[in-house]
PDB file of N, CA and C in Angstrom:
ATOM      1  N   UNK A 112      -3.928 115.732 207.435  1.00  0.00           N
ATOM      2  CA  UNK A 112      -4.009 114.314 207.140  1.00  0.00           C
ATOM      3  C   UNK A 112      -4.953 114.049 205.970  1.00  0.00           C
ATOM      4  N   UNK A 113      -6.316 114.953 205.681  1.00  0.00           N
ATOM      5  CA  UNK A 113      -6.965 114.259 204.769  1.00  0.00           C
ATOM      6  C   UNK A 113      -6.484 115.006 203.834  1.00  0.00           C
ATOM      7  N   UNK A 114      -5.932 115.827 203.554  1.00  0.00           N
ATOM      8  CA  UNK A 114      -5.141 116.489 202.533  1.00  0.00           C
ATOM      9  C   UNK A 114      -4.258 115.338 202.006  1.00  0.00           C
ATOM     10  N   UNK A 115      -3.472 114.872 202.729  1.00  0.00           N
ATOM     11  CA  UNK A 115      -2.486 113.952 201.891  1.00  0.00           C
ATOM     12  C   UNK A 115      -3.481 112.666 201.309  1.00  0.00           C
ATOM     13  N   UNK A 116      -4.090 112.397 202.016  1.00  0.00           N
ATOM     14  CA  UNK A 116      -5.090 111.541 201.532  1.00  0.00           C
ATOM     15  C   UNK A 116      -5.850 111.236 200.372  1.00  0.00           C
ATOM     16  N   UNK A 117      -6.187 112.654 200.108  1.00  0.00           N
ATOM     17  CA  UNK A 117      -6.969 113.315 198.738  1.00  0.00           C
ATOM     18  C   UNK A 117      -5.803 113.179 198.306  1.00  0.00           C
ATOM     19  N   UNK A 118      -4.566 113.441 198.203  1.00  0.00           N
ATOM     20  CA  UNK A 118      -3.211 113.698 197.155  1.00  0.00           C
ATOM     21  C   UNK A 118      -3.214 112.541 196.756  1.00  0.00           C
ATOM     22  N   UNK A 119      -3.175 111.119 197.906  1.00  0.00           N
ATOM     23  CA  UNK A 119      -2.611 109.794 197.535  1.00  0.00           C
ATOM     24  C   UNK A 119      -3.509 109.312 196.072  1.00  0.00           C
ATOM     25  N   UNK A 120      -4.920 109.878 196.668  1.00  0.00           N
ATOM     26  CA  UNK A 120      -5.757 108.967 195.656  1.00  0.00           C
ATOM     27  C   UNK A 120      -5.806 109.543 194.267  1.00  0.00           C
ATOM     28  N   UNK A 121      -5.436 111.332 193.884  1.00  0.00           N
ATOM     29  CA  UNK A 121      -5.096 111.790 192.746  1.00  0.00           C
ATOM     30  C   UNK A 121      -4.491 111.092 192.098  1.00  0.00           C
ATOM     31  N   UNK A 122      -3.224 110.842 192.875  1.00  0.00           N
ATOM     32  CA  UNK A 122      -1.947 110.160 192.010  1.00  0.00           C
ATOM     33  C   UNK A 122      -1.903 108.729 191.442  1.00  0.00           C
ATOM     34  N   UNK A 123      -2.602 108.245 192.838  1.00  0.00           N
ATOM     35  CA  UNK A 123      -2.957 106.564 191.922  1.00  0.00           C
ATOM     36  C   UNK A 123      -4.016 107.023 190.582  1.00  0.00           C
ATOM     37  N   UNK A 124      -4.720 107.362 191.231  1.00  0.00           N
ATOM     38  CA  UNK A 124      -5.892 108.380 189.695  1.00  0.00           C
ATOM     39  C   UNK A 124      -5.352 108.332 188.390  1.00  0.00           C
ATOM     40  N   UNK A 125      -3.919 109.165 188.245  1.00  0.00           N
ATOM     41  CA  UNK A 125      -3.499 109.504 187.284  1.00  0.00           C
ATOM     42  C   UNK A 125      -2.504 108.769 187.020  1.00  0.00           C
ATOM     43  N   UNK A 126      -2.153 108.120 187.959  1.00  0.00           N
ATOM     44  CA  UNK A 126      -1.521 106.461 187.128  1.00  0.00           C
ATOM     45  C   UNK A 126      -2.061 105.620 186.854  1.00  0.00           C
ATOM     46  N   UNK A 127      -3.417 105.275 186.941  1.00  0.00           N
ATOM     47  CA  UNK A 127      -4.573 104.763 186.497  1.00  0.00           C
ATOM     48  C   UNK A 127      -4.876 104.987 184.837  1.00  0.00           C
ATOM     49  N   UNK A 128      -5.078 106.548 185.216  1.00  0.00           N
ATOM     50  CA  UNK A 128      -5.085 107.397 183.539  1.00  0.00           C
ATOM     51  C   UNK A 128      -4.229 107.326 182.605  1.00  0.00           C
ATOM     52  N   UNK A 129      -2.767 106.860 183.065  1.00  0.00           N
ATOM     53  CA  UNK A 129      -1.582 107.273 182.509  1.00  0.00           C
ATOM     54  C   UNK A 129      -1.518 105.542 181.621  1.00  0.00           C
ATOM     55  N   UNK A 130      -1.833 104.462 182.630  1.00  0.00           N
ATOM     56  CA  UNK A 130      -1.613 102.609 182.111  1.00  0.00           C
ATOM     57  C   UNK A 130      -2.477 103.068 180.642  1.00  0.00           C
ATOM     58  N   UNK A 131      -3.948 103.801 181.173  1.00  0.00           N
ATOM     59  CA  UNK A 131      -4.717 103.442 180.356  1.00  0.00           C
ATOM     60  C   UNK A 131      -4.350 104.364 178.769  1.00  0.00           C
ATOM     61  N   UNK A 132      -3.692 105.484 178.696  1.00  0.00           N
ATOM     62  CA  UNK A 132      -3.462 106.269 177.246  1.00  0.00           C
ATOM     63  C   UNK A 132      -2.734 105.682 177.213  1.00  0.00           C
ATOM     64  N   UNK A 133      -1.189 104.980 178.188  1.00  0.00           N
ATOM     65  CA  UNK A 133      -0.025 104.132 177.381  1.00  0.00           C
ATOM     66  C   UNK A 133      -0.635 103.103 176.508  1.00  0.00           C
ATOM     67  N   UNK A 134      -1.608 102.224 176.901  1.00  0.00           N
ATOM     68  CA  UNK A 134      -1.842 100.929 176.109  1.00  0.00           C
ATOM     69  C   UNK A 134      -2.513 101.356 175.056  1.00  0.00           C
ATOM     70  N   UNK A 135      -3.440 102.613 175.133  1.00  0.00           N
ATOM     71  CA  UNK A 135      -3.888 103.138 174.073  1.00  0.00           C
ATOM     72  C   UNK A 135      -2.955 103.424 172.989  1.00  0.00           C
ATOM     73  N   UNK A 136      -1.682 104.098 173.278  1.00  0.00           N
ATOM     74  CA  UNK A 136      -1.310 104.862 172.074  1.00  0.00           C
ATOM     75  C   UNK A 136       0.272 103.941 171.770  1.00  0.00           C
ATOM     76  N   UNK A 137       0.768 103.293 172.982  1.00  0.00           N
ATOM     77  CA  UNK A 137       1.789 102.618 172.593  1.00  0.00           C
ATOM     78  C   UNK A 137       1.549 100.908 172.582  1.00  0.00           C
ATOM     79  N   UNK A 138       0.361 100.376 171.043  1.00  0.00           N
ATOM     80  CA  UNK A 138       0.096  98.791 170.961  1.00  0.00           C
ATOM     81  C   UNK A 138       0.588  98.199 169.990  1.00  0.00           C
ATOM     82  N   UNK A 139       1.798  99.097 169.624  1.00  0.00           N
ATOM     83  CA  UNK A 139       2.997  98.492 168.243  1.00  0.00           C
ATOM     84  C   UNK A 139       3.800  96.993 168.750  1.00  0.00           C
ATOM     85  N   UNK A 140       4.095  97.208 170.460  1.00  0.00           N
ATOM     86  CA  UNK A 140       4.783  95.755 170.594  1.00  0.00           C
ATOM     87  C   UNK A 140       4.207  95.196 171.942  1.00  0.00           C
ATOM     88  N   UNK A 141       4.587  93.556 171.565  1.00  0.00           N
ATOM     89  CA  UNK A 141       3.601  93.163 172.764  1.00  0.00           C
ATOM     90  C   UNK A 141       4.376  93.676 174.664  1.00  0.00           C
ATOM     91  N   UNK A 142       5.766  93.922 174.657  1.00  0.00           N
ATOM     92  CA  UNK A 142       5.716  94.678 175.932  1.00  0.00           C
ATOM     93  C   UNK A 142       5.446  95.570 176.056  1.00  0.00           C
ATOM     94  N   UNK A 143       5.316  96.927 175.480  1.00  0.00           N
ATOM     95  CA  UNK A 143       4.703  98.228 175.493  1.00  0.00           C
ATOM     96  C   UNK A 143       2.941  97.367 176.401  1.00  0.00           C
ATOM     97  N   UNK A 144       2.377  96.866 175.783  1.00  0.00           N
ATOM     98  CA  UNK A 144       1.267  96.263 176.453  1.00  0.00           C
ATOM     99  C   UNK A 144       0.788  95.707 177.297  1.00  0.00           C
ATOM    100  N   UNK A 145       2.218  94.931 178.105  1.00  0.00           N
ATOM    101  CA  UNK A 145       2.491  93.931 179.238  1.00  0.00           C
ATOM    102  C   UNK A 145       2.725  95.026 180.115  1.00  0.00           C
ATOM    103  N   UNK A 146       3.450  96.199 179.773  1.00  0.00           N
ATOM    104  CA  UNK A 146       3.967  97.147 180.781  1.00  0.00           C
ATOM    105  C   UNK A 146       2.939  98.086 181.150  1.00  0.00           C
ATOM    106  N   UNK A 147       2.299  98.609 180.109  1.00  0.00           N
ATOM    107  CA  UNK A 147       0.840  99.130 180.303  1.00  0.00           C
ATOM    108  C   UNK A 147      -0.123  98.499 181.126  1.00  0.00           C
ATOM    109  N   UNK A 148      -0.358  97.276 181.076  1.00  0.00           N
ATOM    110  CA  UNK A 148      -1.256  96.060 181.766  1.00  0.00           C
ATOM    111  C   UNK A 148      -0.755  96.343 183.185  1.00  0.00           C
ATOM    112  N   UNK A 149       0.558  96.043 183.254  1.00  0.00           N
ATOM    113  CA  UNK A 149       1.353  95.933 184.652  1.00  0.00           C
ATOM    114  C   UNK A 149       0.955  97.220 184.809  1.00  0.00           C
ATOM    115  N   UNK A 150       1.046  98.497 184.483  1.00  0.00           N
ATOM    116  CA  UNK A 150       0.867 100.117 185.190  1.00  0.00           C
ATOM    117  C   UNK A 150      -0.798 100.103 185.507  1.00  0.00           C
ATOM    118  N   UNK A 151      -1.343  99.638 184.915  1.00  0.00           N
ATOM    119  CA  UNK A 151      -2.887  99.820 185.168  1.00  0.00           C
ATOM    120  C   UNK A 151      -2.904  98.451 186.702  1.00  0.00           C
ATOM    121  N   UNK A 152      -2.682  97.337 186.428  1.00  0.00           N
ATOM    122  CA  UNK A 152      -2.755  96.762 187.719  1.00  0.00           C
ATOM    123  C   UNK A 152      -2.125  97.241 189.053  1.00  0.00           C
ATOM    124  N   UNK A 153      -1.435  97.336 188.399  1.00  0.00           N
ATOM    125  CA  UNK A 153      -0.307  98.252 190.123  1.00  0.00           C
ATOM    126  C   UNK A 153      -1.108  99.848 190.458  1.00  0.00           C
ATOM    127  N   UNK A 154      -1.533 100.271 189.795  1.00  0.00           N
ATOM    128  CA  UNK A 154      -2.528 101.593 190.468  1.00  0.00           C
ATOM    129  C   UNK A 154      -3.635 101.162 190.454  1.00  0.00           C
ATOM    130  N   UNK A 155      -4.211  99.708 189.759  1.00  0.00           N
ATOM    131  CA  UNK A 155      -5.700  99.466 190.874  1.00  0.00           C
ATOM    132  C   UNK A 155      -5.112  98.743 192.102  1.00  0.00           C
ATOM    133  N   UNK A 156      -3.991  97.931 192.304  1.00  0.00           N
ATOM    134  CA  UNK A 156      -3.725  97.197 193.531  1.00  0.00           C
ATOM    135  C   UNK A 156      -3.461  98.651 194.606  1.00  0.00           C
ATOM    136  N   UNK A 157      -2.979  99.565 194.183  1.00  0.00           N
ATOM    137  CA  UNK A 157      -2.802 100.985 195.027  1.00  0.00           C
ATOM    138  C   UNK A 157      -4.219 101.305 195.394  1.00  0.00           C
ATOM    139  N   UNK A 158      -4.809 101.747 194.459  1.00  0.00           N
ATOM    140  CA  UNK A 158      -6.573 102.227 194.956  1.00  0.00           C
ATOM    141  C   UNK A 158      -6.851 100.958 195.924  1.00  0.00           C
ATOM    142  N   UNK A 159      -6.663  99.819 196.204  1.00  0.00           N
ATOM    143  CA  UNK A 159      -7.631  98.879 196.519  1.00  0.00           C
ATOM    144  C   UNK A 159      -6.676  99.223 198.018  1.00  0.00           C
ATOM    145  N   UNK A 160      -5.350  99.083 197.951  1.00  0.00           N
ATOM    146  CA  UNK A 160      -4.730  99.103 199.426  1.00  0.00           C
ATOM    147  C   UNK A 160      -5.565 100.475 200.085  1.00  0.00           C
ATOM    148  N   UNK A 161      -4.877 101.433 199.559  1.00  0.00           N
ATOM    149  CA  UNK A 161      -5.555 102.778 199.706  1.00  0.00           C
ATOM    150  C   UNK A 161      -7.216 102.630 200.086  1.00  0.00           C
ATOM    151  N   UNK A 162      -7.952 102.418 199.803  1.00  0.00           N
ATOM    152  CA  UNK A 162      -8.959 101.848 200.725  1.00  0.00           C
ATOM    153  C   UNK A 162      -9.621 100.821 201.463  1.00  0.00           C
ATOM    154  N   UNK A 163      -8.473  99.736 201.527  1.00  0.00           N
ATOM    155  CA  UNK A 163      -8.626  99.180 202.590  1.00  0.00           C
ATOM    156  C   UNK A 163      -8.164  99.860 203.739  1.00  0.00           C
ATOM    157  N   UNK A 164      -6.928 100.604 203.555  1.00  0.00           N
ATOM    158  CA  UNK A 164      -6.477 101.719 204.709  1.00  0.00           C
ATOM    159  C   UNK A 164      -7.772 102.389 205.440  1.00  0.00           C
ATOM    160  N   UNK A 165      -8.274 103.195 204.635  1.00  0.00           N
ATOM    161  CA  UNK A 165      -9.439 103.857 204.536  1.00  0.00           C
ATOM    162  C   UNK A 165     -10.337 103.429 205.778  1.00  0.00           C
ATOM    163  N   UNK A 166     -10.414 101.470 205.567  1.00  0.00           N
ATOM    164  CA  UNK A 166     -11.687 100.862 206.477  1.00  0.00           C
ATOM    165  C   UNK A 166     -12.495 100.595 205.319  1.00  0.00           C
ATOM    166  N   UNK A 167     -12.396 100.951 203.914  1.00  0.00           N
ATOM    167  CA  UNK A 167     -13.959 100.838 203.335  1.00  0.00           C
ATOM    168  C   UNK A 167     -13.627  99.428 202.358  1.00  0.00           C
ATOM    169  N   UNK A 168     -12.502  99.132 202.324  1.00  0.00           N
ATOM    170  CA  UNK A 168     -11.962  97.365 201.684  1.00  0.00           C
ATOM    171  C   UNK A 168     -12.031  96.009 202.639  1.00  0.00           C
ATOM    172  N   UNK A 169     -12.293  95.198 201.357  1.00  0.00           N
ATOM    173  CA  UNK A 169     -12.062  93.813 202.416  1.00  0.00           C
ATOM    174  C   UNK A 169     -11.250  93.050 202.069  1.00  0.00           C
ATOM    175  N   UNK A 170     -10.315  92.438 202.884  1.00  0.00           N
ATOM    176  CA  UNK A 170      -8.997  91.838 203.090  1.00  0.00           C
ATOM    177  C   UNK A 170      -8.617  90.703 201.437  1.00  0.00           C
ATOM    178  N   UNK A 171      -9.591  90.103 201.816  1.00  0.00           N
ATOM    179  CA  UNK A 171     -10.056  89.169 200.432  1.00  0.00           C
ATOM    180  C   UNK A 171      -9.790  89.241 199.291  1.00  0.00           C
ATOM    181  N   UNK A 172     -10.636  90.177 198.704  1.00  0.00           N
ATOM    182  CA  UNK A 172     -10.188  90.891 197.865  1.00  0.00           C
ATOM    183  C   UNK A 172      -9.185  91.313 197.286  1.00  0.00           C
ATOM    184  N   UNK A 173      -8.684  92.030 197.959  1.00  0.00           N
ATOM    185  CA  UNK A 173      -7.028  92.298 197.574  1.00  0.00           C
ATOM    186  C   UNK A 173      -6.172  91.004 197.376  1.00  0.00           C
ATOM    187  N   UNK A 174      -6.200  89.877 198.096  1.00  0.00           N
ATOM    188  CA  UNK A 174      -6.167  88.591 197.991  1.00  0.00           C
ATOM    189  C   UNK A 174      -6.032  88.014 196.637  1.00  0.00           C
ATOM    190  N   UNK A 175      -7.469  88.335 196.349  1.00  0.00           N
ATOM    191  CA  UNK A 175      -7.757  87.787 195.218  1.00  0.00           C
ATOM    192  C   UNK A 175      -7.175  88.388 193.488  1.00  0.00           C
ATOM    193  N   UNK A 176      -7.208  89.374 194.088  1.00  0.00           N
ATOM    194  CA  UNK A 176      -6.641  90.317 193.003  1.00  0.00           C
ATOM    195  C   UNK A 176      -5.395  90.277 192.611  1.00  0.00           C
ATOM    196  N   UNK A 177      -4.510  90.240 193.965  1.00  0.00           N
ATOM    197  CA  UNK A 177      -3.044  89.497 193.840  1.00  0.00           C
ATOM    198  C   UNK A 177      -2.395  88.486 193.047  1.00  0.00           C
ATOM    199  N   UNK A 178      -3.644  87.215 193.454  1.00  0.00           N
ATOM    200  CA  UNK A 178      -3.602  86.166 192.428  1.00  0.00           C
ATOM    201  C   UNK A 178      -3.765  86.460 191.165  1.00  0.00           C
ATOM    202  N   UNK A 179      -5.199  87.150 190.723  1.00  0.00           N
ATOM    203  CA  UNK A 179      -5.448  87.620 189.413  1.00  0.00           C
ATOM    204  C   UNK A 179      -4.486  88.371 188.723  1.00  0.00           C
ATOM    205  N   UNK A 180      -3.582  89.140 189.243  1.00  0.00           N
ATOM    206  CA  UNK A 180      -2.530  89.875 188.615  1.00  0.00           C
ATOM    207  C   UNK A 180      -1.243  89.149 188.217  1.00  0.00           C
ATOM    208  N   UNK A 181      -0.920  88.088 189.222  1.00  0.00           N
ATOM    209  CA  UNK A 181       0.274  87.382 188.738  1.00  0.00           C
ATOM    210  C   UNK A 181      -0.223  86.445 187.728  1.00  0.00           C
ATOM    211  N   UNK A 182      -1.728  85.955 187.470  1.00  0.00           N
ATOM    212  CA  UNK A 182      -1.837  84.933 186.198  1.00  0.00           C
ATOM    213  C   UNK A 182      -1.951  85.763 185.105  1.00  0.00           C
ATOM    214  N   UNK A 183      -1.958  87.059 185.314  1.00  0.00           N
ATOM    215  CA  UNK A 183      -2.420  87.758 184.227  1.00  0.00           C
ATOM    216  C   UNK A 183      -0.998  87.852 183.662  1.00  0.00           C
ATOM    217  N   UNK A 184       0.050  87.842 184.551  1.00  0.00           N
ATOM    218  CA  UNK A 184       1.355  88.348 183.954  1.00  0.00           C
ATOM    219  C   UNK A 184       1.754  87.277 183.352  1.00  0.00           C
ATOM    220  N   UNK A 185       2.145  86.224 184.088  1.00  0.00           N
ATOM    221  CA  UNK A 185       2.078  85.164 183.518  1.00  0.00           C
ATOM    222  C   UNK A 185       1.753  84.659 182.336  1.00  0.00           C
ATOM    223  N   UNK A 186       0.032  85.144 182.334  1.00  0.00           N
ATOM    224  CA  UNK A 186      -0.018  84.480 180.842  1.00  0.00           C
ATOM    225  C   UNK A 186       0.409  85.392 179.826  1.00  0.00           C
ATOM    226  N   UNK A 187       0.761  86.697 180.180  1.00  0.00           N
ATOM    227  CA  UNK A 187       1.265  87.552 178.870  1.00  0.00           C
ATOM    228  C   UNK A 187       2.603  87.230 178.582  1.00  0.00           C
ATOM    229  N   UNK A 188       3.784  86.596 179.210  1.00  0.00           N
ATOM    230  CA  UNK A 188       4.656  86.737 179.547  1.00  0.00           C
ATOM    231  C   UNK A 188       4.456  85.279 178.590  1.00  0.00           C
ATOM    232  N   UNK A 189       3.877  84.430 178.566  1.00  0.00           N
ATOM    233  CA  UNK A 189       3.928  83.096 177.809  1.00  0.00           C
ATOM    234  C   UNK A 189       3.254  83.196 177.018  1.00  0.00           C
ATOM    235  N   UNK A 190       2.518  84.342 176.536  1.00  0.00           N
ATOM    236  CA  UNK A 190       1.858  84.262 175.195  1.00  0.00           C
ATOM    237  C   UNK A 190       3.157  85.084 174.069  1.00  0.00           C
ATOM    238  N   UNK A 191       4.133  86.070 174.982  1.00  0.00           N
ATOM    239  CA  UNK A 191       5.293  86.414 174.042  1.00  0.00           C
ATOM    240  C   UNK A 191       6.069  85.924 173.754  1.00  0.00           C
ATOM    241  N   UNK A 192       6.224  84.769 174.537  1.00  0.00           N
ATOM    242  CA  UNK A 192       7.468  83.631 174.402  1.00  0.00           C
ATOM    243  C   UNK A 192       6.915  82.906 173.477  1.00  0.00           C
ATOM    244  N   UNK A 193       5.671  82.911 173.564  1.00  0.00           N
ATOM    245  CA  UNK A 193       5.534  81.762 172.106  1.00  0.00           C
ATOM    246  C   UNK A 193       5.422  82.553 170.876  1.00  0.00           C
ATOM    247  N   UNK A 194       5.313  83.662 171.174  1.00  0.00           N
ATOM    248  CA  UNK A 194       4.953  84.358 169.671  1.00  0.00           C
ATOM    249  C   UNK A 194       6.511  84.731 168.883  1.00  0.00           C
ATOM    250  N   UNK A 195       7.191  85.100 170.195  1.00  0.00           N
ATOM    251  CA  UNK A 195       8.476  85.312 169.816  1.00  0.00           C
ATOM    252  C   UNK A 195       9.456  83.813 168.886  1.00  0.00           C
ATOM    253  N   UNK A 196       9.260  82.904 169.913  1.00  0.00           N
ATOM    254  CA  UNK A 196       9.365  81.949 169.416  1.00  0.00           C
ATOM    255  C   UNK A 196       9.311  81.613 167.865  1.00  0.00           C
ATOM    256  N   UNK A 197       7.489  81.634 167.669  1.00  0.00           N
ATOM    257  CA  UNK A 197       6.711  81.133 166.469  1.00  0.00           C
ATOM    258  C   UNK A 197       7.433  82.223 165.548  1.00  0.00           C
ATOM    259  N   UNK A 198       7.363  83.185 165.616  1.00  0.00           N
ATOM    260  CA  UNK A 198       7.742  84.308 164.785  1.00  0.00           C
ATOM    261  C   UNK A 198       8.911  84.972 164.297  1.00  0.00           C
ATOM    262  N   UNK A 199       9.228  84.946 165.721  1.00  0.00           N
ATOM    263  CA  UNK A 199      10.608  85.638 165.453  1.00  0.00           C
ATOM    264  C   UNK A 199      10.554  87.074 165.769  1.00  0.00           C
ATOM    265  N   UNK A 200       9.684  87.357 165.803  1.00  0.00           N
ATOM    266  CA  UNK A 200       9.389  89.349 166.216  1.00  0.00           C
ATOM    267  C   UNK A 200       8.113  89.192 167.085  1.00  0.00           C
ATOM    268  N   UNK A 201       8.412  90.520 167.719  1.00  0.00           N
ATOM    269  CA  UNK A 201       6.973  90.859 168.695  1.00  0.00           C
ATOM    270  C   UNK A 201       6.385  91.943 168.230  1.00  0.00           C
ATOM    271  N   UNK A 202       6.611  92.270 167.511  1.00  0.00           N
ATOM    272  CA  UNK A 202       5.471  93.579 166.622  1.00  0.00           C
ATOM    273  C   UNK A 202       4.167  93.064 165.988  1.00  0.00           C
ATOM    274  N   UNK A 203       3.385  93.883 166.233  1.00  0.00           N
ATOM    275  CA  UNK A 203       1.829  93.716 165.970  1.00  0.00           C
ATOM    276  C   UNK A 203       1.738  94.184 164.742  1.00  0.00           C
ATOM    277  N   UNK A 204       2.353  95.227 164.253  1.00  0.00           N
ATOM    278  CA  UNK A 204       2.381  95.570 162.700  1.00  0.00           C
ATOM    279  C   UNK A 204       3.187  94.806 161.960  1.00  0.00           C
ATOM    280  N   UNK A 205       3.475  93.537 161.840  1.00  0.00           N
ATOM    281  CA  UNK A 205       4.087  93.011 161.425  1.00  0.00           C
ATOM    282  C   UNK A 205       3.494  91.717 161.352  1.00  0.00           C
ATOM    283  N   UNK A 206       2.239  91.464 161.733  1.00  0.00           N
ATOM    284  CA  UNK A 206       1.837  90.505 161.630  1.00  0.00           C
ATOM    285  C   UNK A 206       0.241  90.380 160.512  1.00  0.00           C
TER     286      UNK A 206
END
C-alpha cells in the first residue's frame, strides 16, 4: 500500500514538472499556455486530493482552490477571446 502511494505522488510530481517545462518552452501561443496553466493546476488539485486522502489536508482548501482554478480559466479563456478578437491572431511573436 505505501508503495503505491509513493508511486501516486511521483507521478503527480512529474506532472507538476512536466505543466511547468511545457509553459516554459511552449509560450509562442496563448493556448499552449492555458493548457500548461490547466496541467500545472490539475497536478496541484491531485497533490492536494492526494493528501487530503493522506489525513494531512483540509477540506476547505481544496474548496477554495476549485474556485481559484475555474476563475483562473476563465479569465484566460476571455483574455484570448479578446485578443483574438482585437487582433486577429493568438501568437505572442507576433505581437
Amino acid at each position: 500500500m505505501k508503495s503505491f502511494l509513493f508511486i501516486g505522488g511521483f507521478i503527480f510530481f512529474f506532472t507538476l514538472v512536466g505543466g511547468f517545462l511545457s509553459f516554459i518552452f511552449f509560450h509562442y501561443h496563448y493556448m499552449y499556455l492555458l493548457l500548461s496553466l490547466e496541467i500545472i493546476m490539475v497536478s496541484i488539485l491531485f497533490i492536494m486530493i492526494y493528501n487530503f486522502l493522506l489525513g494531512e489536508g483540509v477540506l476547505i482548501l481544496l474548496v477554495l482552490f476549485l474556485i481559484f482554478f475555474v476563475c483562473e480559466s476563465l479569465f484566460g479563456i476571455s483574455i484570448l477571446i479578446f485578443h483574438v478578437r482585437v487582433s486577429g491572431i493568438e501568437m505572442f511573436s507576433s505581437m
